[in-house]
Structure formats: C-alpha cells, structure tokens
Amino acid sequence: MSANNTQGLAGVVAGSTHICTVGKAGTGLTYFGYGINDLCDHCTFDEVSYLLLHGELPNENQLKDWIQKLAASRGLPEALKSTLAAIPADAHPMDVLRTGCSMLGCLEPEGADRDGHAVGLRLLAAFPGMLCYWYHSSRGREIDLDTGETSLAAHFLHLLKQKAPDPLEVKVIDTSLILYAEHEFNASTFTARVVTSTLSDVYSAIAAAIGALRGPLHGGANEAAMELIEKFSSPDSAEAGIMELLSSKALIMGFGHRVYTESDPRSEVIQALSKKLAEKCGDTVIYPVSERIHAVMKREKNLFPNADFYSASAYHFCGIPTPMFTPIFVLSRVTGWLAHIYEQRANNRLIRPTADYIGPDTRKVTPLSNRPL
C-alpha cells in the first residue's frame, strides 16, 4: 500500500484480539462476545470490569469478592496526595491522572511482589480518588476518600460531590462507564499495546494511553461537544449556528466515527439517559439544543452522533464540570487498556511498523563553507 492509502492506518489490520468487536455489520460492539446493549441492560460496570480483566462475567461470589478488593484498594499514599495537591487547580484533569499514574508507579512499582494484574486492580480502584482528591484539595477543600459506596460509579460521584449520589445519576454514570470501557484498537489502546510490546511496565503503558486519550480527536470530543452545545440559547439559534459552522467547513465534534458506518450503538443508550436527566432537572435548553444539532447534522451531512455527543449533556446534567468529561473516560477505559496489555503480554512481539519514505533522494553533504548564504 502507498502512504496515501494508509494515512492514519485506516483499514490496516494491526493485530488480532479476542476482547472486542467494533463495527461488525456497520454497528456492532461486543466485549468477549457480549453485545453492548445486553451488558447495559443486565450488568453493572463492576461486572463488566471483571469481564474485561478476566474474560468471563463473574458469579455472585466472584463479584462480591471483586468489589471488596476494589474497595480495599482505593486509598492513596500520602506522597501521592502531596503530589496531587501540588498540581494547580487550573491544570487539565487528564494531566492530573497521567501524573498520578506515574507517581503511583514510582511508589508501588510493578515487580515480583506486585504483578501486572495487581497493578491493574490498583489503578482501576484509585483513579476516582486521584481525580477527586486533586479537584478538591487544589481548591482548598478537605476530602474524605472513604465514601462507603460499593460501585465505582457511586464512589466517583460521592467523591466529586461529597454527598450521597442521586440514584439516576449513578445509573447514568455506571452505564456510561460500560459504554466507554473497551473499543478495540483505538488510538489510546493501540498506544498501550505499543508500549507494552517493548516489555515496559503497566504504569508506563497506561500513562501513555492517557496521553493519547487527551487529544480532542479521541477522548476530548465530549468536552468539545459540550462547549459547542453551551454556545446556543435555543434550538433555532443552534440550527443557525451549526449551518454557519458547516458553511465555513468547521469540524463539528461528536459526529461520525472512524469505524462505524451506520450508527454508533452506544449513542442511543446514552441519549435516552440524557433525556431522562433533562426531564428530571427541568432542562429546556441543553437537551433540545442537542437534539436540534443532531437533526441538522443528519439532514445536512448524513452524520450520526457518536458516544461522545449525548454523553456531554448527560455528564452536564449530573453536575460534572466539563474538564472532567474525558477523565471519566479514563475511569472506564482503563479496563479495556489493561485487557489489551495482558493480551499483548500473552503473545508478545515488538510492534514496529515500516513507513513509505517520501523525502528527498539521496544527497551529498556540501561543505559548510560552500553552502549558499
């Protein structure tokens, strides 16, 4: 293939996996063979995290043990707390998680007494606390990391708001975590696999994945979508604004997908939950504006919303600050990253693709004194 045909590695099969399917028949998404709608209807994120890290859904005893292990692993070392507290309040929360991951790797390195699976469980359990400890402490507020909540979704919301969370909000966040947990060889997951292929440690692979997810063309799209939605005060103003953006060929974040061709199966699930939250809180602007943008993009560009678009309004209705949208992605996708890290390690070969050279032909070096001024 020429370089033009492989730009962005579009259509290139870079490996095999038994973890996830994306885009089969244009829409499908499965984790270890389970359809995403089936998982959202019948499972919690805690069950799905077990599935991704063990290959099978847990039975009642296994789930109880898993939840207890996660709860016991939520505490943060004092040195990590000091590091998080020193990060400015205006730092991007993704930088906070990347730094927290690296610092924890220094304090609790992977080794003979702490294997990759133990590190994975620790990071899954600790990321909500890292994020919320920084958020509150950098603003001069005390925070109790022991929420007493069993699910990761409820634990995160309790940490963020420092009060018992609303059940509907817990359901929304829990479902969102399921939807975002895994997505095959996306940019951040492939980054994690490349780092893992060098025989590096789990912390390094996860920190690199966080860096890849930070970009607006990957995980940052939900933040960009919210910023767009909040520009408009009514559906009519949203339509006019989107038409203007389209006429200037601006990129509208939250629509279309690199793999899905017909629809994003995650979008309908989170849209329905966003609508429930809008009705509960009496919203008359954000959700109607979102619907109108959706309709205009379908009419004008035949583009469908991806998971990020309605996740933005759903998170907003849950009272989550916009800069925290992508970090929530991390709280979920760390499970998918870990699954791929373990899979890569089980049958490893250094990932080292080749490139088509399109630079100058071979040249001779001209002595410095003879080079034109």
PDB file of N, CA and C in Angstrom, residues 97-185:
ATOM      1  N   LEU A  97      -4.400  12.875  36.024  1.00  0.00           N
ATOM      2  CA  LEU A  97      -4.428  11.408  36.033  1.00  0.00           C
ATOM      3  C   LEU A  97      -3.145  10.816  35.478  1.00  0.00           C
ATOM      4  N   ARG A  98      -2.604  11.436  34.444  1.00  0.00           N
ATOM      5  CA  ARG A  98      -1.333  10.952  33.891  1.00  0.00           C
ATOM      6  C   ARG A  98      -0.222  11.047  34.943  1.00  0.00           C
ATOM      7  N   THR A  99      -0.186  12.181  35.645  1.00  0.00           N
ATOM      8  CA  THR A  99       0.825  12.381  36.689  1.00  0.00           C
ATOM      9  C   THR A  99       0.590  11.431  37.860  1.00  0.00           C
ATOM     10  N   GLY A 100      -0.673  11.292  38.267  1.00  0.00           N
ATOM     11  CA  GLY A 100      -0.992  10.389  39.374  1.00  0.00           C
ATOM     12  C   GLY A 100      -0.614   8.961  39.069  1.00  0.00           C
ATOM     13  N   CYS A 101      -0.855   8.537  37.834  1.00  0.00           N
ATOM     14  CA  CYS A 101      -0.481   7.180  37.416  1.00  0.00           C
ATOM     15  C   CYS A 101       1.023   6.983  37.508  1.00  0.00           C
ATOM     16  N   SER A 102       1.779   7.943  37.008  1.00  0.00           N
ATOM     17  CA  SER A 102       3.240   7.839  37.046  1.00  0.00           C
ATOM     18  C   SER A 102       3.776   7.848  38.473  1.00  0.00           C
ATOM     19  N   MET A 103       3.203   8.716  39.321  1.00  0.00           N
ATOM     20  CA  MET A 103       3.658   8.790  40.701  1.00  0.00           C
ATOM     21  C   MET A 103       3.359   7.495  41.442  1.00  0.00           C
ATOM     22  N   LEU A 104       2.176   6.937  41.230  1.00  0.00           N
ATOM     23  CA  LEU A 104       1.855   5.677  41.894  1.00  0.00           C
ATOM     24  C   LEU A 104       2.799   4.580  41.424  1.00  0.00           C
ATOM     25  N   GLY A 105       3.198   4.646  40.163  1.00  0.00           N
ATOM     26  CA  GLY A 105       4.166   3.670  39.651  1.00  0.00           C
ATOM     27  C   GLY A 105       5.520   3.779  40.326  1.00  0.00           C
ATOM     28  N   CYS A 106       5.869   4.979  40.763  1.00  0.00           N
ATOM     29  CA  CYS A 106       7.125   5.156  41.499  1.00  0.00           C
ATOM     30  C   CYS A 106       7.007   4.622  42.922  1.00  0.00           C
ATOM     31  N   LEU A 107       5.827   4.804  43.513  1.00  0.00           N
ATOM     32  CA  LEU A 107       5.623   4.406  44.905  1.00  0.00           C
ATOM     33  C   LEU A 107       5.316   2.922  45.054  1.00  0.00           C
ATOM     34  N   GLU A 108       4.603   2.363  44.073  1.00  0.00           N
ATOM     35  CA  GLU A 108       4.198   0.953  44.126  1.00  0.00           C
ATOM     36  C   GLU A 108       4.539   0.278  42.800  1.00  0.00           C
ATOM     37  N   PRO A 109       5.821   0.164  42.486  1.00  0.00           N
ATOM     38  CA  PRO A 109       6.216  -0.332  41.159  1.00  0.00           C
ATOM     39  C   PRO A 109       5.789  -1.778  40.914  1.00  0.00           C
ATOM     40  N   GLU A 110       5.577  -2.071  39.651  1.00  0.00           N
ATOM     41  CA  GLU A 110       5.320  -3.448  39.252  1.00  0.00           C
ATOM     42  C   GLU A 110       6.595  -4.252  39.449  1.00  0.00           C
ATOM     43  N   GLY A 111       6.468  -5.453  39.985  1.00  0.00           N
ATOM     44  CA  GLY A 111       7.650  -6.272  40.227  1.00  0.00           C
ATOM     45  C   GLY A 111       7.262  -7.643  40.721  1.00  0.00           C
ATOM     46  N   ALA A 112       8.205  -8.307  41.353  1.00  0.00           N
ATOM     47  CA  ALA A 112       7.983  -9.683  41.792  1.00  0.00           C
ATOM     48  C   ALA A 112       6.836  -9.796  42.793  1.00  0.00           C
ATOM     49  N   ASP A 113       6.669  -8.776  43.636  1.00  0.00           N
ATOM     50  CA  ASP A 113       5.619  -8.838  44.656  1.00  0.00           C
ATOM     51  C   ASP A 113       4.354  -8.085  44.256  1.00  0.00           C
ATOM     52  N   ARG A 114       4.315  -7.552  43.022  1.00  0.00           N
ATOM     53  CA  ARG A 114       3.132  -6.830  42.537  1.00  0.00           C
ATOM     54  C   ARG A 114       3.081  -6.996  41.023  1.00  0.00           C
ATOM     55  N   ASP A 115       2.332  -8.004  40.571  1.00  0.00           N
ATOM     56  CA  ASP A 115       2.315  -8.280  39.138  1.00  0.00           C
ATOM     57  C   ASP A 115       1.381  -7.336  38.394  1.00  0.00           C
ATOM     58  N   GLY A 116       1.302  -7.516  37.074  1.00  0.00           N
ATOM     59  CA  GLY A 116       0.508  -6.614  36.251  1.00  0.00           C
ATOM     60  C   GLY A 116      -0.962  -6.607  36.589  1.00  0.00           C
ATOM     61  N   HIS A 117      -1.499  -7.745  37.026  1.00  0.00           N
ATOM     62  CA  HIS A 117      -2.913  -7.803  37.396  1.00  0.00           C
ATOM     63  C   HIS A 117      -3.170  -7.039  38.694  1.00  0.00           C
ATOM     64  N   ALA A 118      -2.250  -7.112  39.620  1.00  0.00           N
ATOM     65  CA  ALA A 118      -2.391  -6.356  40.867  1.00  0.00           C
ATOM     66  C   ALA A 118      -2.308  -4.854  40.601  1.00  0.00           C
ATOM     67  N   VAL A 119      -1.407  -4.465  39.705  1.00  0.00           N
ATOM     68  CA  VAL A 119      -1.290  -3.055  39.326  1.00  0.00           C
ATOM     69  C   VAL A 119      -2.578  -2.579  38.659  1.00  0.00           C
ATOM     70  N   GLY A 120      -3.133  -3.409  37.794  1.00  0.00           N
ATOM     71  CA  GLY A 120      -4.366  -3.043  37.112  1.00  0.00           C
ATOM     72  C   GLY A 120      -5.510  -2.817  38.070  1.00  0.00           C
ATOM     73  N   LEU A 121      -5.700  -3.717  39.003  1.00  0.00           N
ATOM     74  CA  LEU A 121      -6.753  -3.563  40.007  1.00  0.00           C
ATOM     75  C   LEU A 121      -6.538  -2.284  40.816  1.00  0.00           C
ATOM     76  N   ARG A 122      -5.295  -2.022  41.167  1.00  0.00           N
ATOM     77  CA  ARG A 122      -4.965  -0.831  41.966  1.00  0.00           C
ATOM     78  C   ARG A 122      -5.320   0.458  41.214  1.00  0.00           C
ATOM     79  N   LEU A 123      -4.973   0.520  39.938  1.00  0.00           N
ATOM     80  CA  LEU A 123      -5.260   1.722  39.167  1.00  0.00           C
ATOM     81  C   LEU A 123      -6.754   1.912  38.971  1.00  0.00           C
ATOM     82  N   LEU A 124      -7.460   0.847  38.656  1.00  0.00           N
ATOM     83  CA  LEU A 124      -8.909   0.937  38.499  1.00  0.00           C
ATOM     84  C   LEU A 124      -9.561   1.474  39.765  1.00  0.00           C
ATOM     85  N   ALA A 125      -9.101   0.991  40.899  1.00  0.00           N
ATOM     86  CA  ALA A 125      -9.677   1.414  42.185  1.00  0.00           C
ATOM     87  C   ALA A 125      -9.285   2.836  42.560  1.00  0.00           C
ATOM     88  N   ALA A 126      -8.056   3.240  42.210  1.00  0.00           N
ATOM     89  CA  ALA A 126      -7.506   4.503  42.710  1.00  0.00           C
ATOM     90  C   ALA A 126      -7.780   5.710  41.835  1.00  0.00           C
ATOM     91  N   PHE A 127      -8.055   5.523  40.548  1.00  0.00           N
ATOM     92  CA  PHE A 127      -8.214   6.672  39.660  1.00  0.00           C
ATOM     93  C   PHE A 127      -9.315   7.643  40.106  1.00  0.00           C
ATOM     94  N   PRO A 128     -10.506   7.176  40.546  1.00  0.00           N
ATOM     95  CA  PRO A 128     -11.511   8.150  41.004  1.00  0.00           C
ATOM     96  C   PRO A 128     -11.010   9.001  42.169  1.00  0.00           C
ATOM     97  N   GLY A 129     -10.305   8.364  43.096  1.00  0.00           N
ATOM     98  CA  GLY A 129      -9.762   9.104  44.230  1.00  0.00           C
ATOM     99  C   GLY A 129      -8.698  10.097  43.816  1.00  0.00           C
ATOM    100  N   MET A 130      -7.817   9.710  42.888  1.00  0.00           N
ATOM    101  CA  MET A 130      -6.790  10.642  42.393  1.00  0.00           C
ATOM    102  C   MET A 130      -7.434  11.895  41.823  1.00  0.00           C
ATOM    103  N   LEU A 131      -8.409  11.685  40.961  1.00  0.00           N
ATOM    104  CA  LEU A 131      -9.053  12.807  40.279  1.00  0.00           C
ATOM    105  C   LEU A 131      -9.756  13.730  41.267  1.00  0.00           C
ATOM    106  N   CYS A 132     -10.535  13.157  42.159  1.00  0.00           N
ATOM    107  CA  CYS A 132     -11.329  13.980  43.072  1.00  0.00           C
ATOM    108  C   CYS A 132     -10.497  14.563  44.207  1.00  0.00           C
ATOM    109  N   TYR A 133      -9.444  13.858  44.633  1.00  0.00           N
ATOM    110  CA  TYR A 133      -8.574  14.432  45.661  1.00  0.00           C
ATOM    111  C   TYR A 133      -7.915  15.701  45.137  1.00  0.00           C
ATOM    112  N   TRP A 134      -7.387  15.639  43.901  1.00  0.00           N
ATOM    113  CA  TRP A 134      -6.801  16.844  43.298  1.00  0.00           C
ATOM    114  C   TRP A 134      -7.851  17.941  43.156  1.00  0.00           C
ATOM    115  N   TYR A 135      -9.028  17.587  42.660  1.00  0.00           N
ATOM    116  CA  TYR A 135     -10.062  18.588  42.386  1.00  0.00           C
ATOM    117  C   TYR A 135     -10.411  19.379  43.646  1.00  0.00           C
ATOM    118  N   HIS A 136     -10.581  18.689  44.750  1.00  0.00           N
ATOM    119  CA  HIS A 136     -10.970  19.377  45.990  1.00  0.00           C
ATOM    120  C   HIS A 136      -9.775  20.016  46.692  1.00  0.00           C
ATOM    121  N   SER A 137      -8.671  19.275  46.802  1.00  0.00           N
ATOM    122  CA  SER A 137      -7.533  19.809  47.560  1.00  0.00           C
ATOM    123  C   SER A 137      -6.912  21.017  46.869  1.00  0.00           C
ATOM    124  N   SER A 138      -6.896  21.035  45.538  1.00  0.00           N
ATOM    125  CA  SER A 138      -6.321  22.177  44.818  1.00  0.00           C
ATOM    126  C   SER A 138      -7.190  23.420  44.967  1.00  0.00           C
ATOM    127  N   ARG A 139      -8.398  23.241  45.449  1.00  0.00           N
ATOM    128  CA  ARG A 139      -9.307  24.359  45.695  1.00  0.00           C
ATOM    129  C   ARG A 139      -9.480  24.621  47.189  1.00  0.00           C
ATOM    130  N   GLY A 140      -8.577  24.046  47.989  1.00  0.00           N
ATOM    131  CA  GLY A 140      -8.557  24.316  49.419  1.00  0.00           C
ATOM    132  C   GLY A 140      -9.608  23.601  50.222  1.00  0.00           C
ATOM    133  N   ARG A 141     -10.144  22.502  49.688  1.00  0.00           N
ATOM    134  CA  ARG A 141     -11.199  21.770  50.383  1.00  0.00           C
ATOM    135  C   ARG A 141     -10.689  20.420  50.863  1.00  0.00           C
ATOM    136  N   GLU A 142     -11.128  20.026  52.043  1.00  0.00           N
ATOM    137  CA  GLU A 142     -10.813  18.705  52.563  1.00  0.00           C
ATOM    138  C   GLU A 142     -11.695  17.672  51.853  1.00  0.00           C
ATOM    139  N   ILE A 143     -11.197  16.442  51.740  1.00  0.00           N
ATOM    140  CA  ILE A 143     -11.971  15.397  51.091  1.00  0.00           C
ATOM    141  C   ILE A 143     -11.784  14.079  51.825  1.00  0.00           C
ATOM    142  N   ASP A 144     -12.874  13.377  52.030  1.00  0.00           N
ATOM    143  CA  ASP A 144     -12.843  12.057  52.639  1.00  0.00           C
ATOM    144  C   ASP A 144     -12.905  11.026  51.515  1.00  0.00           C
ATOM    145  N   LEU A 145     -11.854  10.243  51.340  1.00  0.00           N
ATOM    146  CA  LEU A 145     -11.793   9.261  50.258  1.00  0.00           C
ATOM    147  C   LEU A 145     -12.591   8.003  50.563  1.00  0.00           C
ATOM    148  N   ASP A 146     -12.990   7.826  51.806  1.00  0.00           N
ATOM    149  CA  ASP A 146     -13.753   6.636  52.200  1.00  0.00           C
ATOM    150  C   ASP A 146     -15.242   6.951  52.102  1.00  0.00           C
ATOM    151  N   THR A 147     -15.838   6.662  50.943  1.00  0.00           N
ATOM    152  CA  THR A 147     -17.239   7.005  50.728  1.00  0.00           C
ATOM    153  C   THR A 147     -18.204   5.949  51.237  1.00  0.00           C
ATOM    154  N   GLY A 148     -17.727   4.713  51.371  1.00  0.00           N
ATOM    155  CA  GLY A 148     -18.601   3.624  51.761  1.00  0.00           C
ATOM    156  C   GLY A 148     -19.456   3.096  50.623  1.00  0.00           C
ATOM    157  N   GLU A 149     -19.313   3.668  49.426  1.00  0.00           N
ATOM    158  CA  GLU A 149     -20.069   3.208  48.263  1.00  0.00           C
ATOM    159  C   GLU A 149     -19.461   1.920  47.728  1.00  0.00           C
ATOM    160  N   THR A 150     -20.307   1.051  47.202  1.00  0.00           N
ATOM    161  CA  THR A 150     -19.796  -0.214  46.655  1.00  0.00           C
ATOM    162  C   THR A 150     -19.410  -0.091  45.193  1.00  0.00           C
ATOM    163  N   SER A 151     -20.249   0.525  44.365  1.00  0.00           N
ATOM    164  CA  SER A 151     -19.941   0.601  42.935  1.00  0.00           C
ATOM    165  C   SER A 151     -18.964   1.724  42.649  1.00  0.00           C
ATOM    166  N   LEU A 152     -18.192   1.567  41.579  1.00  0.00           N
ATOM    167  CA  LEU A 152     -17.232   2.597  41.196  1.00  0.00           C
ATOM    168  C   LEU A 152     -17.957   3.873  40.790  1.00  0.00           C
ATOM    169  N   ALA A 153     -19.093   3.745  40.096  1.00  0.00           N
ATOM    170  CA  ALA A 153     -19.851   4.917  39.657  1.00  0.00           C
ATOM    171  C   ALA A 153     -20.328   5.740  40.863  1.00  0.00           C
ATOM    172  N   ALA A 154     -20.911   5.081  41.852  1.00  0.00           N
ATOM    173  CA  ALA A 154     -21.398   5.785  43.045  1.00  0.00           C
ATOM    174  C   ALA A 154     -20.234   6.366  43.836  1.00  0.00           C
ATOM    175  N   HIS A 155     -19.134   5.630  43.910  1.00  0.00           N
ATOM    176  CA  HIS A 155     -17.933   6.099  44.616  1.00  0.00           C
ATOM    177  C   HIS A 155     -17.423   7.384  43.984  1.00  0.00           C
ATOM    178  N   PHE A 156     -17.341   7.419  42.659  1.00  0.00           N
ATOM    179  CA  PHE A 156     -16.853   8.616  41.968  1.00  0.00           C
ATOM    180  C   PHE A 156     -17.766   9.812  42.220  1.00  0.00           C
ATOM    181  N   LEU A 157     -19.058   9.631  42.052  1.00  0.00           N
ATOM    182  CA  LEU A 157     -19.986  10.747  42.245  1.00  0.00           C
ATOM    183  C   LEU A 157     -19.976  11.242  43.688  1.00  0.00           C
ATOM    184  N   HIS A 158     -19.883  10.318  44.633  1.00  0.00           N
ATOM    185  CA  HIS A 158     -19.824  10.695  46.051  1.00  0.00           C
ATOM    186  C   HIS A 158     -18.547  11.495  46.332  1.00  0.00           C
ATOM    187  N   LEU A 159     -17.428  11.043  45.771  1.00  0.00           N
ATOM    188  CA  LEU A 159     -16.171  11.771  45.944  1.00  0.00           C
ATOM    189  C   LEU A 159     -16.257  13.175  45.359  1.00  0.00           C
ATOM    190  N   LEU A 160     -16.814  13.271  44.155  1.00  0.00           N
ATOM    191  CA  LEU A 160     -16.879  14.551  43.467  1.00  0.00           C
ATOM    192  C   LEU A 160     -17.779  15.532  44.197  1.00  0.00           C
ATOM    193  N   LYS A 161     -18.974  15.087  44.608  1.00  0.00           N
ATOM    194  CA  LYS A 161     -19.952  15.978  45.222  1.00  0.00           C
ATOM    195  C   LYS A 161     -19.893  15.987  46.744  1.00  0.00           C
ATOM    196  N   GLN A 162     -19.140  15.038  47.313  1.00  0.00           N
ATOM    197  CA  GLN A 162     -19.005  14.917  48.766  1.00  0.00           C
ATOM    198  C   GLN A 162     -20.358  14.768  49.464  1.00  0.00           C
ATOM    199  N   LYS A 163     -21.222  13.993  48.825  1.00  0.00           N
ATOM    200  CA  LYS A 163     -22.505  13.619  49.412  1.00  0.00           C
ATOM    201  C   LYS A 163     -23.025  12.388  48.686  1.00  0.00           C
ATOM    202  N   ALA A 164     -23.982  11.707  49.303  1.00  0.00           N
ATOM    203  CA  ALA A 164     -24.542  10.510  48.679  1.00  0.00           C
ATOM    204  C   ALA A 164     -25.147  10.870  47.326  1.00  0.00           C
ATOM    205  N   PRO A 165     -24.822  10.122  46.286  1.00  0.00           N
ATOM    206  CA  PRO A 165     -25.266  10.485  44.937  1.00  0.00           C
ATOM    207  C   PRO A 165     -26.711  10.114  44.653  1.00  0.00           C
ATOM    208  N   ASP A 166     -27.283  10.814  43.693  1.00  0.00           N
ATOM    209  CA  ASP A 166     -28.642  10.540  43.217  1.00  0.00           C
ATOM    210  C   ASP A 166     -28.655   9.208  42.459  1.00  0.00           C
ATOM    211  N   PRO A 167     -29.625   8.331  42.713  1.00  0.00           N
ATOM    212  CA  PRO A 167     -29.653   7.015  42.063  1.00  0.00           C
ATOM    213  C   PRO A 167     -29.679   7.070  40.532  1.00  0.00           C
ATOM    214  N   LEU A 168     -30.432   8.027  39.954  1.00  0.00           N
ATOM    215  CA  LEU A 168     -30.459   8.124  38.492  1.00  0.00           C
ATOM    216  C   LEU A 168     -29.094   8.543  37.957  1.00  0.00           C
ATOM    217  N   GLU A 169     -28.439   9.448  38.644  1.00  0.00           N
ATOM    218  CA  GLU A 169     -27.107   9.865  38.215  1.00  0.00           C
ATOM    219  C   GLU A 169     -26.127   8.696  38.298  1.00  0.00           C
ATOM    220  N   VAL A 170     -26.249   7.877  39.341  1.00  0.00           N
ATOM    221  CA  VAL A 170     -25.388   6.695  39.451  1.00  0.00           C
ATOM    222  C   VAL A 170     -25.638   5.758  38.272  1.00  0.00           C
ATOM    223  N   LYS A 171     -26.903   5.559  37.919  1.00  0.00           N
ATOM    224  CA  LYS A 171     -27.246   4.705  36.781  1.00  0.00           C
ATOM    225  C   LYS A 171     -26.641   5.241  35.492  1.00  0.00           C
ATOM    226  N   VAL A 172     -26.719   6.552  35.299  1.00  0.00           N
ATOM    227  CA  VAL A 172     -26.176   7.177  34.091  1.00  0.00           C
ATOM    228  C   VAL A 172     -24.668   6.988  34.011  1.00  0.00           C
ATOM    229  N   ILE A 173     -23.972   7.273  35.097  1.00  0.00           N
ATOM    230  CA  ILE A 173     -22.514   7.149  35.086  1.00  0.00           C
ATOM    231  C   ILE A 173     -22.109   5.685  34.955  1.00  0.00           C
ATOM    232  N   ASP A 174     -22.795   4.796  35.643  1.00  0.00           N
ATOM    233  CA  ASP A 174     -22.485   3.374  35.557  1.00  0.00           C
ATOM    234  C   ASP A 174     -22.640   2.881  34.115  1.00  0.00           C
ATOM    235  N   THR A 175     -23.734   3.273  33.468  1.00  0.00           N
ATOM    236  CA  THR A 175     -23.964   2.862  32.079  1.00  0.00           C
ATOM    237  C   THR A 175     -22.922   3.472  31.155  1.00  0.00           C
ATOM    238  N   SER A 176     -22.597   4.735  31.394  1.00  0.00           N
ATOM    239  CA  SER A 176     -21.573   5.396  30.584  1.00  0.00           C
ATOM    240  C   SER A 176     -20.227   4.686  30.699  1.00  0.00           C
ATOM    241  N   LEU A 177     -19.890   4.247  31.895  1.00  0.00           N
ATOM    242  CA  LEU A 177     -18.635   3.517  32.092  1.00  0.00           C
ATOM    243  C   LEU A 177     -18.628   2.209  31.298  1.00  0.00           C
ATOM    244  N   ILE A 178     -19.768   1.535  31.236  1.00  0.00           N
ATOM    245  CA  ILE A 178     -19.868   0.316  30.425  1.00  0.00           C
ATOM    246  C   ILE A 178     -19.649   0.644  28.957  1.00  0.00           C
ATOM    247  N   LEU A 179     -20.302   1.705  28.476  1.00  0.00           N
ATOM    248  CA  LEU A 179     -20.223   2.069  27.065  1.00  0.00           C
ATOM    249  C   LEU A 179     -18.809   2.438  26.633  1.00  0.00           C
ATOM    250  N   TYR A 180     -18.056   3.047  27.535  1.00  0.00           N
ATOM    251  CA  TYR A 180     -16.717   3.528  27.200  1.00  0.00           C
ATOM    252  C   TYR A 180     -15.596   2.531  27.533  1.00  0.00           C
ATOM    253  N   ALA A 181     -15.936   1.395  28.103  1.00  0.00           N
ATOM    254  CA  ALA A 181     -14.913   0.531  28.688  1.00  0.00           C
ATOM    255  C   ALA A 181     -13.912  -0.025  27.684  1.00  0.00           C
ATOM    256  N   GLU A 182     -14.354  -0.327  26.473  1.00  0.00           N
ATOM    257  CA  GLU A 182     -13.469  -1.004  25.534  1.00  0.00           C
ATOM    258  C   GLU A 182     -13.898  -0.693  24.099  1.00  0.00           C
ATOM    259  N   HIS A 183     -12.931  -0.591  23.190  1.00  0.00           N
ATOM    260  CA  HIS A 183     -13.272  -0.263  21.800  1.00  0.00           C
ATOM    261  C   HIS A 183     -12.177  -0.684  20.835  1.00  0.00           C
ATOM    262  N   GLU A 184     -11.660  -1.900  21.013  1.00  0.00           N
ATOM    263  CA  GLU A 184     -10.689  -2.497  20.100  1.00  0.00           C
ATOM    264  C   GLU A 184      -9.428  -1.637  19.959  1.00  0.00           C
ATOM    265  N   PHE A 185      -8.858  -1.532  18.738  1.00  0.00           N
ATOM    266  CA  PHE A 185      -7.553  -0.881  18.552  1.00  0.00           C
ATOM    267  C   PHE A 185      -7.686   0.623  18.321  1.00  0.00           C
TER     268      PHE A 185
END
